[in-house]
Short mmCIF file of C-alpha atoms in Angstrom, two decimals:
data_model
loop_
_atom_site.label_atom_id
_atom_site.label_comp_id
_atom_site.label_asym_id
_atom_site.label_seq_id
_atom_site.Cartn_x
_atom_site.Cartn_y
_atom_site.Cartn_z
CA MET A 1 71.69 58.05 71.34
CA HIS A 2 72.32 57.15 75.05
CA SER A 3 75.66 58.99 75.34
CA LEU A 4 75.68 62.27 77.29
CA ARG A 5 78.85 63.44 75.21
CA THR A 6 77.03 62.28 72.06
CA ARG A 7 73.78 64.44 72.88
CA ILE A 8 75.82 67.76 73.69
CA THR A 9 77.87 67.72 70.76
CA VAL A 10 75.28 67.44 68.18
CA THR A 11 73.22 69.97 70.13
CA MET A 12 76.32 72.50 70.27
CA LEU A 13 77.23 71.79 66.60
CA CYS A 14 73.56 72.23 65.30
CA LEU A 15 73.38 75.78 67.42
CA ILE A 16 76.80 76.66 65.99
CA LEU A 17 75.58 75.90 62.60
CA VAL A 18 72.69 77.97 62.91
CA ALA A 19 74.44 80.88 64.35
CA LEU A 20 76.98 80.64 61.30
CA ILE A 21 74.33 80.81 58.96
CA ILE A 22 72.21 83.80 60.47
CA VAL A 23 75.61 86.17 61.02
CA THR A 24 76.49 85.20 57.30
CA LEU A 25 73.23 86.50 56.19
CA LEU A 26 73.24 89.49 58.62
CA SER A 27 76.96 90.38 57.56
CA ALA A 28 75.82 90.39 54.04
CA ILE A 29 72.82 92.71 54.63
CA PHE A 30 74.84 95.32 56.68
CA ILE A 31 77.72 95.29 54.14
CA ARG A 32 75.38 96.23 51.55
CA ARG A 33 73.71 99.06 53.52
CA THR A 34 77.13 100.23 54.94
CA GLU A 35 78.50 103.20 53.28
CA SER A 36 82.18 104.81 53.53
CA ARG A 37 81.80 107.64 56.07
CA LYS A 38 84.12 110.77 54.85
CA SER A 39 85.75 111.79 58.34
CA ASP A 40 88.18 113.75 57.02
CA GLN A 41 85.75 116.13 55.46
CA LEU A 42 83.74 116.14 58.68
CA LEU A 43 86.59 117.49 60.62
CA LEU A 44 87.44 120.42 57.52
CA MET A 45 83.67 121.35 57.50
CA LEU A 46 83.76 121.67 61.18
CA CYS A 47 87.16 123.34 61.28
CA GLU A 48 86.29 125.76 58.57
CA SER A 49 82.83 126.80 60.52
CA GLY A 50 84.87 127.44 63.68
CA GLU A 51 87.50 129.24 61.66
CA GLN A 52 84.75 131.60 60.39
CA SER A 53 83.24 132.46 63.67
CA LEU A 54 86.50 132.85 65.19
CA ASN A 55 87.93 135.12 62.48
CA TYR A 56 84.78 137.42 62.78
CA TYR A 57 85.52 137.61 66.50
CA PHE A 58 89.26 138.19 66.18
CA ASP A 59 88.94 140.26 63.26
CA SER A 60 86.46 142.92 65.49
CA VAL A 61 88.90 143.21 68.03
CA GLU A 62 92.00 143.70 65.97
CA ASP A 63 90.15 146.11 63.81
CA SER A 64 89.23 148.19 67.27
CA VAL A 65 92.61 148.24 68.45
CA LEU A 66 94.30 149.21 64.99
CA ARG A 67 91.66 152.09 64.70
CA VAL A 68 92.36 153.38 68.11
CA SER A 69 96.11 153.05 67.76
CA SER A 70 96.36 155.02 64.55
CA PHE A 71 93.56 157.67 65.77
CA VAL A 72 95.88 158.46 69.06
CA GLU A 73 99.45 158.24 66.67
CA GLU A 74 97.46 160.69 64.49
CA ASP A 75 95.90 162.84 67.48
CA LEU A 76 99.13 163.27 69.57
CA ASP A 77 100.40 167.06 68.87
CA GLY A 78 103.00 166.94 71.35
CA LEU A 79 104.07 165.06 74.77
CA ASP A 80 103.91 167.98 77.63
CA ASP A 81 101.48 166.77 80.34
CA GLU A 82 98.91 169.38 79.08
CA GLN A 83 99.35 167.77 75.35
CA LEU A 84 98.72 164.46 76.69
CA ALA A 85 95.65 165.23 78.84
CA GLN A 86 94.18 166.85 76.10
CA HIS A 87 94.98 163.84 73.99
CA MET A 88 94.25 161.32 76.62
CA GLU A 89 90.42 162.63 76.52
CA ASN A 90 90.35 162.22 72.83
CA ALA A 91 91.32 159.18 72.92
CA ARG A 92 89.05 157.90 75.76
CA GLU A 93 85.85 159.17 73.85
CA TYR A 94 87.00 157.47 70.67
CA PHE A 95 88.01 154.10 72.48
CA GLY A 96 84.96 153.99 74.33
CA LEU A 97 83.05 154.14 70.93
CA MET A 98 84.80 151.70 69.39
CA ALA A 99 84.63 149.15 72.23
CA SER A 100 80.94 149.38 72.32
CA LYS A 101 80.85 148.24 68.73
CA THR A 102 83.05 145.14 69.50
CA LYS A 103 81.87 141.63 70.51
CA GLY A 104 83.10 140.00 74.07
CA VAL A 105 85.22 143.05 75.09
CA LEU A 106 86.06 143.00 78.76
CA THR A 107 88.46 145.66 79.36
CA TYR A 108 90.02 148.20 77.38
CA TYR A 109 92.81 150.71 78.12
CA TYR A 110 95.51 152.93 77.18
CA ARG A 111 98.51 153.20 78.87
CA ILE A 112 101.40 156.01 78.60
CA ASP A 113 104.72 154.53 79.45
CA PRO A 114 106.03 156.28 82.81
CA SER A 115 109.29 157.38 81.23
CA VAL A 116 107.16 159.85 79.32
CA SER A 117 105.05 161.09 81.67
CA SER A 118 104.81 160.80 85.32
CA SER A 119 101.62 162.71 85.74
CA VAL A 120 99.38 161.29 82.71
CA LYS A 121 99.10 157.64 82.95
CA GLY A 122 96.17 156.72 80.87
CA PHE A 123 93.05 154.92 81.51
CA TRP A 124 91.21 151.32 81.95
CA TYR A 125 87.64 150.78 81.55
CA THR A 126 86.14 147.38 82.58
CA ASN A 127 82.78 145.78 81.96
CA LEU A 128 82.73 142.66 84.46
CA ASP A 129 78.88 142.43 84.87
CA GLY A 130 77.81 143.30 81.23
CA GLU A 131 76.22 146.25 82.28
CA GLY A 132 78.52 148.91 80.48
CA PHE A 133 82.13 150.06 81.03
CA LYS A 134 83.06 151.67 84.20
CA GLU A 135 86.44 153.10 84.61
CA HIS A 136 88.63 151.23 86.67
CA GLU A 137 91.92 152.27 88.71
CA VAL A 138 94.74 151.89 86.49
CA THR A 139 97.79 149.57 87.40
CA ASP A 140 101.06 151.23 88.74
CA ILE A 141 103.63 150.63 86.26
CA THR A 142 106.45 152.33 88.05
CA LYS A 143 106.52 149.17 90.19
CA TYR A 144 107.62 146.81 87.48
CA ASP A 145 110.88 146.51 85.44
CA VAL A 146 109.09 147.44 81.87
CA GLU A 147 111.87 145.41 80.19
CA ASP A 148 110.90 142.34 81.86
CA THR A 149 108.21 140.94 79.27
CA SER A 150 107.33 138.19 81.98
CA LYS A 151 105.57 141.02 84.00
CA LEU A 152 102.86 143.19 82.62
CA VAL A 153 102.90 141.22 79.65
CA TRP A 154 99.83 143.46 78.11
CA PHE A 155 102.36 146.19 78.20
CA THR A 156 105.88 145.00 77.97
CA VAL A 157 105.35 142.20 75.46
CA PRO A 158 103.91 144.85 72.69
CA LYS A 159 106.94 147.38 73.81
CA HIS A 160 109.32 144.58 73.30
CA GLU A 161 107.92 143.28 69.85
CA GLY A 162 107.06 146.69 68.51
CA THR A 163 103.77 145.65 66.52
CA PRO A 164 100.74 144.69 67.49
CA ILE A 165 100.22 141.14 68.84
CA TRP A 166 98.09 138.80 70.70
CA LEU A 167 99.06 137.75 73.86
CA ALA A 168 98.68 133.83 75.36
CA PRO A 169 95.74 133.42 77.99
CA TYR A 170 96.94 135.42 81.62
CA ILE A 171 95.24 136.70 84.75
CA THR A 172 94.70 140.37 84.25
CA ASP A 173 96.03 142.92 86.95
CA ASN A 174 93.54 143.76 90.05
CA LEU A 175 90.74 141.59 88.56
CA ASP A 176 91.54 138.02 88.83
CA VAL A 177 90.12 137.02 85.53
CA ARG A 178 91.58 135.06 82.70
CA VAL A 179 91.64 136.98 79.51
CA ILE A 180 93.17 137.07 76.32
CA SER A 181 94.30 140.64 74.62
CA TYR A 182 95.08 142.05 71.67
CA ASP A 183 97.81 145.00 72.12
CA ALA A 184 99.23 147.50 69.75
CA PRO A 185 102.36 149.90 70.74
CA VAL A 186 101.84 153.64 69.92
CA TYR A 187 104.63 155.42 68.44
CA CYS A 188 105.14 159.52 68.04
CA ASN A 189 108.05 160.18 65.68
CA GLY A 190 109.93 156.79 66.57
CA GLN A 191 109.34 156.99 70.13
CA PHE A 192 107.84 154.50 72.09
CA ILE A 193 104.66 156.29 73.95
CA GLY A 194 102.50 153.54 75.29
CA VAL A 195 99.95 150.65 74.64
CA VAL A 196 96.63 150.61 73.55
CA GLY A 197 94.96 146.99 73.94
CA ILE A 198 91.65 145.61 74.32
CA GLU A 199 91.24 142.14 76.62
CA VAL A 200 88.50 139.79 75.97
CA ASP A 201 87.09 137.17 78.52
CA TYR A 202 88.74 133.60 77.75
CA SER A 203 85.81 131.93 78.43
CA THR A 204 84.14 134.08 75.34
CA MET A 205 87.00 132.57 72.93
CA ALA A 206 86.89 129.21 74.81
CA ALA A 207 82.78 128.73 74.37
CA GLU A 208 83.65 129.43 70.43
CA VAL A 209 86.14 126.80 70.60
CA ASN A 210 84.33 124.22 72.72
CA ALA A 211 81.28 124.45 70.51
CA ILE A 212 83.18 122.47 68.09
CA HIS A 213 82.86 118.85 69.18
CA PRO A 214 83.10 116.11 66.51
CA TYR A 215 82.48 112.44 67.65
CA ARG A 216 82.25 111.44 70.84
CA ASN A 217 85.61 112.08 71.82
CA GLY A 218 87.07 114.63 69.62
CA TYR A 219 87.47 118.48 70.24
CA ALA A 220 88.93 121.45 69.22
CA PHE A 221 92.03 123.77 70.43
CA LEU A 222 93.98 126.69 69.57
CA SER A 223 97.74 126.93 68.82
CA ASP A 224 100.68 129.23 67.43
CA SER A 225 101.94 128.52 64.10
CA ASP A 226 104.49 126.22 65.32
CA GLY A 227 101.94 124.05 67.20
CA LYS A 228 102.25 125.87 70.53
CA LEU A 229 99.11 125.60 72.65
CA PHE A 230 97.26 129.00 73.10
CA TYR A 231 93.69 127.22 74.34
CA HIS A 232 92.96 123.58 74.98
CA PRO A 233 90.01 122.39 76.50
CA HIS A 234 91.74 119.71 78.64
CA ILE A 235 94.61 121.40 79.59
CA ASP A 236 95.08 125.01 81.64
CA VAL A 237 97.34 126.96 79.35
CA THR A 238 97.95 129.53 81.79
CA ASN A 239 99.80 127.15 83.95
CA LEU A 240 101.93 125.88 81.71
CA PRO A 241 105.72 126.68 81.41
CA THR A 242 107.19 129.61 79.55
CA GLU A 243 108.06 127.80 76.51
CA GLY A 244 104.42 126.09 76.53
CA ALA A 245 103.04 122.80 75.46
CA TYR A 246 102.33 120.79 72.44
CA GLU A 247 99.47 118.15 71.74
CA ILE A 248 101.05 117.98 67.90
CA PRO A 249 104.42 117.88 67.52
CA ALA A 250 106.09 121.06 66.33
CA ASP A 251 107.94 118.85 63.45
CA GLU A 252 104.37 117.16 62.52
CA VAL A 253 102.56 120.09 61.93
CA GLY A 254 104.49 120.90 58.31
CA ASP A 255 102.06 122.39 55.78
CA GLY A 256 99.61 120.12 54.91
CA THR A 257 95.74 120.52 56.15
CA TYR A 258 95.61 116.87 57.82
CA ILE A 259 97.97 115.53 60.50
CA HIS A 260 98.09 112.05 61.82
CA TYR A 261 99.84 111.94 65.40
CA THR A 262 99.70 109.87 68.82
CA TYR A 263 98.78 112.12 71.72
CA ASN A 264 98.71 110.19 75.30
CA GLY A 265 99.10 107.06 73.77
CA GLU A 266 96.14 107.29 71.45
CA ASP A 267 96.30 107.34 67.65
CA LYS A 268 94.55 110.76 66.47
CA VAL A 269 93.83 112.59 63.07
CA ALA A 270 93.45 116.75 62.92
CA VAL A 271 92.73 119.14 60.60
CA TRP A 272 93.95 122.65 60.73
CA ARG A 273 93.01 125.86 59.41
CA GLN A 274 94.82 129.43 59.90
CA LEU A 275 93.15 132.06 61.66
CA SER A 276 93.38 135.75 60.65
CA ASN A 277 95.34 136.51 63.69
CA GLY A 278 98.12 133.85 63.08
CA MET A 279 96.84 131.14 65.48
CA ARG A 280 95.59 127.69 64.14
CA LEU A 281 92.09 126.15 64.78
CA ASN A 282 92.67 122.89 65.26
CA VAL A 283 90.34 120.04 65.05
CA THR A 284 90.89 116.56 66.27
CA ALA A 285 89.46 113.07 67.05
CA PRO A 286 90.77 109.87 68.14
CA VAL A 287 91.78 107.67 64.83
CA SER A 288 89.57 104.43 66.23
CA GLU A 289 86.31 107.00 66.06
CA THR A 290 87.14 108.52 62.90
CA GLU A 291 87.28 105.19 61.01
CA GLY A 292 83.86 104.44 62.01
CA GLY A 293 82.80 103.04 58.80
CA TRP A 294 84.16 99.56 58.92
CA LYS A 295 84.40 99.63 62.51
CA GLY A 296 80.66 100.31 62.64
CA LEU A 297 79.99 97.20 60.28
CA ILE A 298 82.18 95.14 62.59
CA LEU A 299 80.26 96.45 65.78
CA ASN A 300 76.83 95.81 63.38
CA ILE A 301 78.08 92.10 63.05
CA GLY A 302 79.33 91.74 66.46
CA LEU A 303 75.93 92.96 68.09
CA SER A 304 73.96 90.23 65.59
CA ALA A 305 76.09 87.67 66.84
CA VAL A 306 75.48 88.30 70.45
CA PHE A 307 71.87 88.61 69.31
CA VAL A 308 72.15 84.82 67.78
CA LEU A 309 74.13 84.00 70.41
CA ILE A 310 71.75 84.88 73.44
CA LEU A 311 69.30 83.09 71.71
CA ALA A 312 71.27 80.04 71.19
CA THR A 313 71.96 80.02 74.96
CA VAL A 314 67.89 80.35 76.05
CA PHE A 315 67.33 77.75 73.42
CA LEU A 316 70.26 75.51 74.95
CA MET A 317 69.41 75.90 78.37
CA ILE A 318 65.74 75.28 77.99
CA HIS A 319 66.68 72.29 75.71
CA THR A 320 69.10 70.43 77.84
CA ARG A 321 67.49 71.09 81.26
CA ARG A 322 66.70 67.56 81.50
CA ILE A 323 70.79 66.87 81.11
CA THR A 324 71.77 69.34 83.32
CA ARG A 325 69.24 69.08 86.40
CA PRO A 326 70.96 65.83 87.22
CA LEU A 327 74.12 67.25 87.08
CA GLU A 328 73.14 69.94 89.58
CA GLN A 329 71.59 67.42 91.82
CA LEU A 330 74.87 65.65 91.64
CA THR A 331 76.80 68.54 92.67
CA LYS A 332 74.81 69.31 95.47
CA ALA A 333 74.80 65.84 96.93
CA ALA A 334 79.09 66.29 96.52
CA GLU A 335 79.07 69.47 98.52
CA GLN A 336 76.70 67.76 101.42
CA VAL A 337 79.21 64.97 101.31
CA ASP A 338 81.85 67.43 101.76
CA GLN A 339 80.26 68.96 104.56
CA GLY A 340 79.73 65.55 106.34
CA ASP A 341 76.15 65.37 105.55
CA TYR A 342 75.44 61.84 103.42
CA ASP A 343 71.53 62.13 103.52
CA PHE A 344 70.83 63.14 99.84
CA ASP A 345 68.39 61.91 97.07
CA LEU A 346 69.69 61.22 93.52
CA PRO A 347 66.83 60.25 91.72
CA TYR A 348 68.13 60.39 87.82
CA ASP A 349 69.02 56.51 86.86
CA GLY A 350 69.48 57.41 82.93
CA ASP A 351 71.38 54.32 80.97
CA ASP A 352 74.15 56.93 80.20
CA GLU A 353 77.63 58.07 81.76
CA LEU A 354 75.85 60.54 83.93
CA GLY A 355 73.62 58.03 84.96
CA ARG A 356 76.32 55.37 86.01
CA LEU A 357 78.19 58.14 87.46
CA THR A 358 75.13 58.92 89.83
CA ARG A 359 74.97 55.29 90.69
CA SER A 360 78.64 54.83 91.43
CA PHE A 361 78.60 58.20 93.69
CA LYS A 362 75.81 57.00 95.83
CA THR A 363 77.50 53.52 96.25
CA LEU A 364 80.81 55.28 97.36
CA SER A 365 79.10 57.97 99.68
CA ASP A 366 76.96 54.64 101.20
CA ASN A 367 80.58 52.94 101.67
CA VAL A 368 82.09 56.04 103.05
CA LYS A 369 79.40 56.69 105.36
CA VAL A 370 79.42 53.02 107.04
CA HIS A 371 83.34 53.31 107.12
CA ILE A 372 83.41 56.57 108.74
CA ASN A 373 80.64 55.41 111.70
CA VAL A 374 82.91 52.71 112.08
CA LEU A 375 86.12 54.70 112.77
CA ASN A 376 83.97 57.27 115.02
CA GLY A 377 83.08 54.33 117.07
CA GLN A 378 86.76 53.40 117.26
CA VAL A 379 88.17 56.92 117.77
CA TYR A 380 85.71 58.16 120.34
CA PHE A 381 84.82 55.29 122.37
CA ASP A 382 86.95 53.52 124.85
CA ALA A 383 87.39 49.84 123.77
CA LEU A 384 87.38 48.40 127.49
CA THR A 385 84.23 50.47 129.29
CA HIS A 386 82.42 51.09 125.76
CA VAL A 387 82.14 54.89 126.84
CA LYS A 388 83.15 58.04 125.26
CA ASN A 389 87.00 58.69 125.52
CA LYS A 390 89.23 61.46 126.25
CA GLY A 391 88.92 62.83 122.43
CA ALA A 392 85.11 63.14 122.85
CA PHE A 393 85.66 64.74 126.27
CA THR A 394 87.91 67.30 124.52
CA ILE A 395 85.05 67.80 121.73
CA ALA A 396 82.44 68.18 124.38
CA LEU A 397 84.15 70.90 126.05
CA ASN A 398 84.99 72.68 122.91
CA GLU A 399 81.34 72.74 122.11
CA LEU A 400 80.59 74.21 125.75
CA GLN A 401 83.13 76.69 125.11
CA GLU A 402 81.38 77.85 121.90
CA GLN A 403 78.44 78.54 123.93
CA ILE A 404 80.36 80.22 126.28
CA ASP A 405 81.86 82.33 124.09
CA LYS A 406 78.53 83.44 121.95
CA GLY A 407 77.43 84.99 125.25
CA GLU A 408 73.90 85.34 124.03
CA GLN A 409 72.90 83.11 127.46
CA ALA A 410 75.21 81.29 129.61
CA PRO A 411 75.07 77.63 129.39
CA GLU A 412 73.86 75.76 132.79
CA PHE A 413 76.05 72.57 133.05
CA ALA A 414 78.40 70.86 135.76
CA ILE A 415 81.22 68.74 135.06
CA GLY A 416 81.87 65.64 137.55
CA MET A 417 85.25 64.17 137.88
CA PHE A 418 85.94 60.52 139.15
CA ASP A 419 89.11 58.27 140.28
CA CYS A 420 88.87 54.74 140.85
CA ASP A 421 91.06 54.17 144.18
CA SER A 422 93.80 51.41 144.42
CA LEU A 423 93.71 50.37 140.95
CA LYS A 424 97.23 49.92 140.94
CA LYS A 425 97.05 47.97 144.04
CA ILE A 426 94.61 45.68 142.31
CA ASN A 427 96.53 45.41 139.32
CA ASP A 428 99.98 44.48 141.29
CA GLN A 429 98.35 41.89 143.50
CA TYR A 430 95.49 40.40 141.40
CA GLY A 431 96.81 41.33 137.79
CA HIS A 432 95.33 43.39 135.16
CA THR A 433 92.24 41.45 134.17
CA ARG A 434 91.29 42.04 137.92
CA GLY A 435 92.11 45.43 137.26
CA ASP A 436 89.88 45.51 134.31
CA ILE A 437 86.78 44.19 135.90
CA TYR A 438 87.67 46.83 138.38
CA LEU A 439 87.26 49.90 135.96
CA LYS A 440 84.26 48.14 134.21
CA THR A 441 82.48 47.75 137.44
CA ALA A 442 83.01 51.28 138.06
CA CYS A 443 82.16 52.92 135.06
CA SER A 444 79.05 50.68 134.86
CA THR A 445 77.99 52.12 138.48
CA ILE A 446 78.70 55.68 137.38
CA CYS A 447 76.67 55.06 133.99
CA GLU A 448 73.95 53.60 136.21
CA VAL A 449 73.51 56.78 138.24
CA PHE A 450 74.30 59.29 135.56
CA LYS A 451 72.07 57.33 133.11
CA HIS A 452 71.26 60.78 131.04
CA CYS A 453 74.76 62.00 130.96
CA PRO A 454 77.48 61.54 128.69
CA VAL A 455 80.26 59.41 130.60
CA PHE A 456 83.82 59.80 129.43
CA ARG A 457 87.12 57.63 129.98
CA ILE A 458 89.62 60.18 130.21
CA GLY A 459 92.52 58.52 131.89
CA GLY A 460 93.61 54.92 133.13
CA ASP A 461 91.47 55.02 136.18
CA GLU A 462 89.90 58.32 135.56
CA PHE A 463 86.34 59.24 134.51
CA ALA A 464 84.32 62.47 133.86
CA VAL A 465 80.41 63.22 133.38
CA ILE A 466 78.83 66.55 132.04
CA VAL A 467 75.70 67.17 133.83
CA GLN A 468 73.29 69.35 131.82
CA ASN A 469 69.02 69.79 131.35
CA ALA A 470 66.88 67.73 133.96
CA ASP A 471 69.74 65.84 135.75
CA TYR A 472 71.64 69.77 136.06
CA SER A 473 68.76 70.52 138.35
CA ASN A 474 68.54 67.07 140.02
CA MET A 475 72.35 66.91 140.65
CA GLU A 476 72.74 66.98 144.59
CA SER A 477 70.15 64.17 144.46
CA LEU A 478 72.03 62.02 141.95
CA VAL A 479 75.51 62.51 143.94
CA GLU A 480 73.63 61.50 147.03
CA GLN A 481 72.63 58.22 145.14
CA PHE A 482 75.88 57.65 143.72
CA ASP A 483 77.41 57.42 147.36
CA GLN A 484 74.16 55.20 148.28
CA THR A 485 74.93 52.93 145.44
CA THR A 486 78.89 52.56 145.80
CA ASP A 487 77.87 51.99 149.81
CA ALA A 488 75.56 49.21 148.90
CA ILE A 489 78.11 47.28 146.56
CA ASN A 490 81.07 47.88 148.70
CA ALA A 491 78.86 46.38 151.70
CA SER A 492 77.87 43.06 150.03
CA PRO A 493 80.72 40.31 150.43
CA CYS A 494 82.45 40.43 147.37
CA GLU A 495 86.02 40.51 145.94
CA PRO A 496 88.20 43.55 146.12
CA TRP A 497 88.17 43.89 142.44
CA GLU A 498 84.12 44.17 142.49
CA LYS A 499 83.86 46.71 144.52
CA VAL A 500 83.82 50.40 143.90
CA ARG A 501 85.91 52.61 145.54
CA ILE A 502 85.65 56.06 143.82
CA SER A 503 86.70 59.42 144.87
CA LYS A 504 84.46 62.29 143.02
CA GLY A 505 84.33 65.94 142.59
CA PHE A 506 81.63 67.94 141.11
CA ALA A 507 81.93 71.94 139.77
CA VAL A 508 78.89 73.69 138.54
CA PHE A 509 79.62 76.64 135.65
CA SER A 510 79.51 80.02 137.02
CA PRO A 511 79.68 82.87 134.56
CA SER A 512 81.28 85.32 137.22
CA GLU A 513 83.96 82.88 137.74
CA ASP A 514 84.78 80.72 135.02
CA GLY A 515 86.04 81.95 131.64
CA THR A 516 86.59 78.38 129.94
CA ALA A 517 84.74 75.18 130.21
CA SER A 518 88.67 73.79 131.08
CA SER A 519 88.58 75.94 134.26
CA VAL A 520 85.16 74.04 135.45
CA MET A 521 86.92 70.86 135.07
CA GLN A 522 90.10 71.89 136.61
CA ARG A 523 88.10 73.18 139.70
CA ALA A 524 86.15 69.84 139.69
CA ASP A 525 89.14 67.73 139.55
CA LYS A 526 90.52 70.13 142.27
CA LEU A 527 87.47 68.65 144.72
CA MET A 528 87.97 65.18 143.39
CA TYR A 529 91.28 65.11 144.85
CA GLU A 530 90.35 66.97 148.10
CA ASN A 531 87.77 64.13 148.44
CA LYS A 532 90.34 61.44 147.79
CA ARG A 533 92.62 62.93 150.50
CA GLU A 534 89.49 62.82 152.88
CA ARG A 535 88.94 59.38 151.86
CA LYS A 536 92.21 58.02 153.04
CA LYS A 537 92.01 59.63 156.44
#
C-alpha cells in the first residue's frame, strides 16, 4: 500500500474496531456488577438519624422550659414586690437546676413584664465560656415597645402568641451571639406576668444539622412546617427579610415524604421529617448524584473508553511515526520559507502522496528563491551604475536606527553624501549618453576609494556611502585619497564627461547630537552643499 491515505485509513479502522470490542466487553462486565442504588432510602435513613438526635436536643430544652414555666405559675402567690422578690428567688434556684441538666444551654432567663412590677425585673444567667452559669445584667425592657414583636423577640413574641414557641435565629441582647430560643409565657390568674426561656447556641444546633452530609454536595437544613427556612448551611437566615426564604417552594412540600424540586437551576430530591418542636428536618441532594447507579455505570464505561483510547493513541503515535515525521519536516520547512529562509533539508522521498508533495515543495521553493534573488537585484540595485539604490539606502538607515534604538552600545558609523556637479550642463551640451558616462565615472571613482563601504545612488546625480568598521577609523585618509584621485583624473587631458567633479560632505554619528540615523544623513547633506558652494567660488 503506497497510498498514505490508505495506510492511515486502515490503521484507524483497526484501532476503532479493537476499541469497540474492548469497550463492549468491559461494559458487559460493569453492567453485571453494578447494582441499583437506593438513594431515597439513604436520604431517609440520614434524615431519621438526624431527627432522633435533634429531637433529643430540642425535647430536653422544651422540657426544661415547660417545667420551669409550670413551677413559676404554681409558685406565684401574689404580685406585690415582696411576693415577687421571694418568688424570683425560688424560680432562680429551680431554673438553675434545670438548666444545668439541659444540653447546649447558653443562657436562661425569667423576666417580669414592666407593667406588673417596676422593681422586680427578673434574672438572666449566661454560660459563654463553658465554665458555668454567671448572672448577667438584664436588658432594660422599658426602653422598648413590648407590643412590637420585631423588638426583643424573646419577650414580645411569646407574649403576643400566648403559648410556648421556638424563635427563629437572632442576635441575643448585649452578648452579640447568634442563638435560637424556646420561650414560654407565664400567667397568673389569666394575667400575663413575664417570660421564661432558654437560649441555645446557634452553632450547637448547626453542628447537629451540618453533620448530615449525603453524597458529595448534599446537605441538611431546618424549616418550619410551611417550608420557611429556619437554619441553612449556605444561607445566613438571620439576615433574611421578615417573611423569610424558601429552598423548597411551599406548594411543593405537601404531605409526602419525598420532594423533587429545582433550586438555583439544579434538580434536587429531598426527604423530610417532622421534629418534635414543629420544625422540619430536610435532607437534600442533587438528582445528578442520587441517580448514581446508572451514571456510575456510564462513568465506568467512559473511563474504560478513555483508557482504551489512550492506549490506541500511544500505539498510533508509535506506529505512524514513520508517516508523520516527513510531515513535521515539511511543516518546519514551510515555516522557514515563510520567514525567508530557503535552506532546509527534506530527506523523505517515498513513492506516495507525501513524497510527491515533498519533491514539489522543494522544486517550488528553489524556483521562488531564484525569482526572489532576481527581484532583489532589480529592486535594490541601480540599473545604470550597478550600485545599491535609494530603497536599499532606506533599509540600511533603518537597520542603523534599530541599533541606535536598542541603546545597548552606540554604533560607530559615518555617512558621506556626494553630488555630481554640472550633470545638467553635460546632458544639455553633449546628450544624456555622455551624461550617463559622467555618472558611471563618478560612481566608479567613489567605489574605488570606498571599496569596503556600501555605495548607494540615491538620486539622479547623488550618491551616498555608509562608513563603518576599519574604514570608519581611516575615514579622513579615505576622504583625502578621494580628493587626490579626482584631482588626478581631472588633471589628465580628457573630455568633460570623463572628468570627475563631485561635491561631498561627511557626518559622523554622535550619540549626544543625533537621535536618528536620518539626522546624520541630513548633516552630511548640508556639509555637501557647503562644499558645493565653496567649489563654485
